[in-house]
PDB file of C-alpha atoms in Angstrom:
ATOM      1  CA  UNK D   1      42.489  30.182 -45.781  1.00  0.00           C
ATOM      2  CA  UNK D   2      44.239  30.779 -49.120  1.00  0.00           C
ATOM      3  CA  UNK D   3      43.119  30.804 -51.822  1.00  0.00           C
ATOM      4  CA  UNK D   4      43.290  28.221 -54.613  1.00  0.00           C
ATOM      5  CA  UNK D   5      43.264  27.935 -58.096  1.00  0.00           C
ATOM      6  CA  UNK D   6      39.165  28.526 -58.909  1.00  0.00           C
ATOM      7  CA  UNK D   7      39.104  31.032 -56.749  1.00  0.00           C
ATOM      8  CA  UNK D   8      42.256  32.985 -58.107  1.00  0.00           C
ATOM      9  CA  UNK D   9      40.985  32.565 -61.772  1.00  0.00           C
ATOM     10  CA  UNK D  10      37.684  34.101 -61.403  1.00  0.00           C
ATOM     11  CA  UNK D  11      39.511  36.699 -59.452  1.00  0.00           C
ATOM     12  CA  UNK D  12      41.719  37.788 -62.383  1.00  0.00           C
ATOM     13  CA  UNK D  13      39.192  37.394 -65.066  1.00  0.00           C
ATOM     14  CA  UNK D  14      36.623  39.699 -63.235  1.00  0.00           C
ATOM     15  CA  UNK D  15      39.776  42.345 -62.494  1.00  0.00           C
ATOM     16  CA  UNK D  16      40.181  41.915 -66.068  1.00  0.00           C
ATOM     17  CA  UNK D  17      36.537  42.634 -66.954  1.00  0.00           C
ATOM     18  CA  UNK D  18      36.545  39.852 -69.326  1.00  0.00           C
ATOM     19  CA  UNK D  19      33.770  37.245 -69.708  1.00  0.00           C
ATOM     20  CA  UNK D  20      34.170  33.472 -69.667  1.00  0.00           C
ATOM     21  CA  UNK D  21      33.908  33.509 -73.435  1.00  0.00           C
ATOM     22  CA  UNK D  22      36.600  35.714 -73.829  1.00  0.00           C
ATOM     23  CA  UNK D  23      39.416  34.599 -72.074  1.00  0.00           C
ATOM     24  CA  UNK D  24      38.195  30.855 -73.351  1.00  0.00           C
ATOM     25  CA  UNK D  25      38.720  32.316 -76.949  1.00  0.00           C
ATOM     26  CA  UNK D  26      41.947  34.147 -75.186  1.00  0.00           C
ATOM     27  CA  UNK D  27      43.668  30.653 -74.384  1.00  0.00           C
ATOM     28  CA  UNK D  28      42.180  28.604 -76.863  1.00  0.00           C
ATOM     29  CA  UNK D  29      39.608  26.640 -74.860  1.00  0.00           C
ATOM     30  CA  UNK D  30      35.615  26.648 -74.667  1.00  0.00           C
ATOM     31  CA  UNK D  31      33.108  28.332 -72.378  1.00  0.00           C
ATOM     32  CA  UNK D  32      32.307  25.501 -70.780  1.00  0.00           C
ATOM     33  CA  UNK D  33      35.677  24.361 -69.589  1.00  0.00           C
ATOM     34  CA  UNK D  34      36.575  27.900 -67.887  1.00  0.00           C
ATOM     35  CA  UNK D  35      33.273  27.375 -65.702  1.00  0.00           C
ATOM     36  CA  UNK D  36      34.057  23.982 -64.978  1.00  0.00           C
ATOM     37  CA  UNK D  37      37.342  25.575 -63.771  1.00  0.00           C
ATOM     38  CA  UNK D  38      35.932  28.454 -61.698  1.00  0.00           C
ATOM     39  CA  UNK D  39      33.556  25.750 -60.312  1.00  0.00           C
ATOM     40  CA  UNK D  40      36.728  23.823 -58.943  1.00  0.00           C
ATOM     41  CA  UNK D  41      34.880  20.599 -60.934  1.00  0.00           C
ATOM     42  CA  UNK D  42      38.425  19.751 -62.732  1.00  0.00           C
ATOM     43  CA  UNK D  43      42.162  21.718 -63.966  1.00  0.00           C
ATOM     44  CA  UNK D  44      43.615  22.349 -66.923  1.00  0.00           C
ATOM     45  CA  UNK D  45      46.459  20.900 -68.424  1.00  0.00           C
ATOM     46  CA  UNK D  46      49.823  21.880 -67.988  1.00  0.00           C
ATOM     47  CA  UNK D  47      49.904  23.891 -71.451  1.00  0.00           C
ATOM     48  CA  UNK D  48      46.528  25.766 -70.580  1.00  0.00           C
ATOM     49  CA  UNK D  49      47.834  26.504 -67.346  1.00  0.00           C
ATOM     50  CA  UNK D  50      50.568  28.443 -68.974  1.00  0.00           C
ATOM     51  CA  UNK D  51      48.627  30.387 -71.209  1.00  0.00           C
ATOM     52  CA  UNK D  52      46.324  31.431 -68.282  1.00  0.00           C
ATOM     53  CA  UNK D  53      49.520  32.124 -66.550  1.00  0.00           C
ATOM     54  CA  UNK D  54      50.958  34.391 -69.589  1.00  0.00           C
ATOM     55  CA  UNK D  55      47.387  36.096 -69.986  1.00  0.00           C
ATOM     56  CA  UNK D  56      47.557  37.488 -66.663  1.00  0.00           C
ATOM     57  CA  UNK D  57      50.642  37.935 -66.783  1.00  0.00           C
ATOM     58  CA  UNK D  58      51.137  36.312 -63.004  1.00  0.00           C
ATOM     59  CA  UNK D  59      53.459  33.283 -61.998  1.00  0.00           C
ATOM     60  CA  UNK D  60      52.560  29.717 -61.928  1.00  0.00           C
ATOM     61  CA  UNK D  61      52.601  29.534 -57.883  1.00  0.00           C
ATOM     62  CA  UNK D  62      50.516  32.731 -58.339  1.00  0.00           C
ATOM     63  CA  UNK D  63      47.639  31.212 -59.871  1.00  0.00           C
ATOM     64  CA  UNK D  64      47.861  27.714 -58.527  1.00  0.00           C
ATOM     65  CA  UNK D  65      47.247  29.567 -54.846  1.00  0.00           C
ATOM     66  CA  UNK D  66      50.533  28.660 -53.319  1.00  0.00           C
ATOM     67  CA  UNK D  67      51.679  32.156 -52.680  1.00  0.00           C
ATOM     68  CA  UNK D  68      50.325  35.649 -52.227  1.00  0.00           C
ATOM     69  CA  UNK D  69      50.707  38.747 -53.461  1.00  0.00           C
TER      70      UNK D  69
END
């Protein structure tokens, strides 16, 4: 099964060693909202999605789960 989008963001974050705090502050969002988003409970916007994109420095299809690396 691949992987999607939750599951791929608390991937990178923890091979970051970053907290949820940080990489909210990081892309200019709160706590709360990068849970909700590990959780799979809703997605960011288009313009967050980008900055989580740039952060990691991974493509789009990367972190939306439609292909592998």
């Amino acid at each position: 099964m691949t992987e999607g989008f939750a599951q791929r963001l608390r991937y990178l974050r923890k091979e970051m060693g970053i907290g949820q705090i940080a990489l909210a502050k990081a892309v200019g969002v709160g706590k709360s909202i990068i849970s909700q988003w590990e959780l799979g409970r809703c997605e960011p916007t288009l313009s967050s999605f980008i900055r989580l994109a740039e952060f990691f420095g991974v493509s789009l299809d990367y972190l939306a789960g439609l292909v592998e690396y």
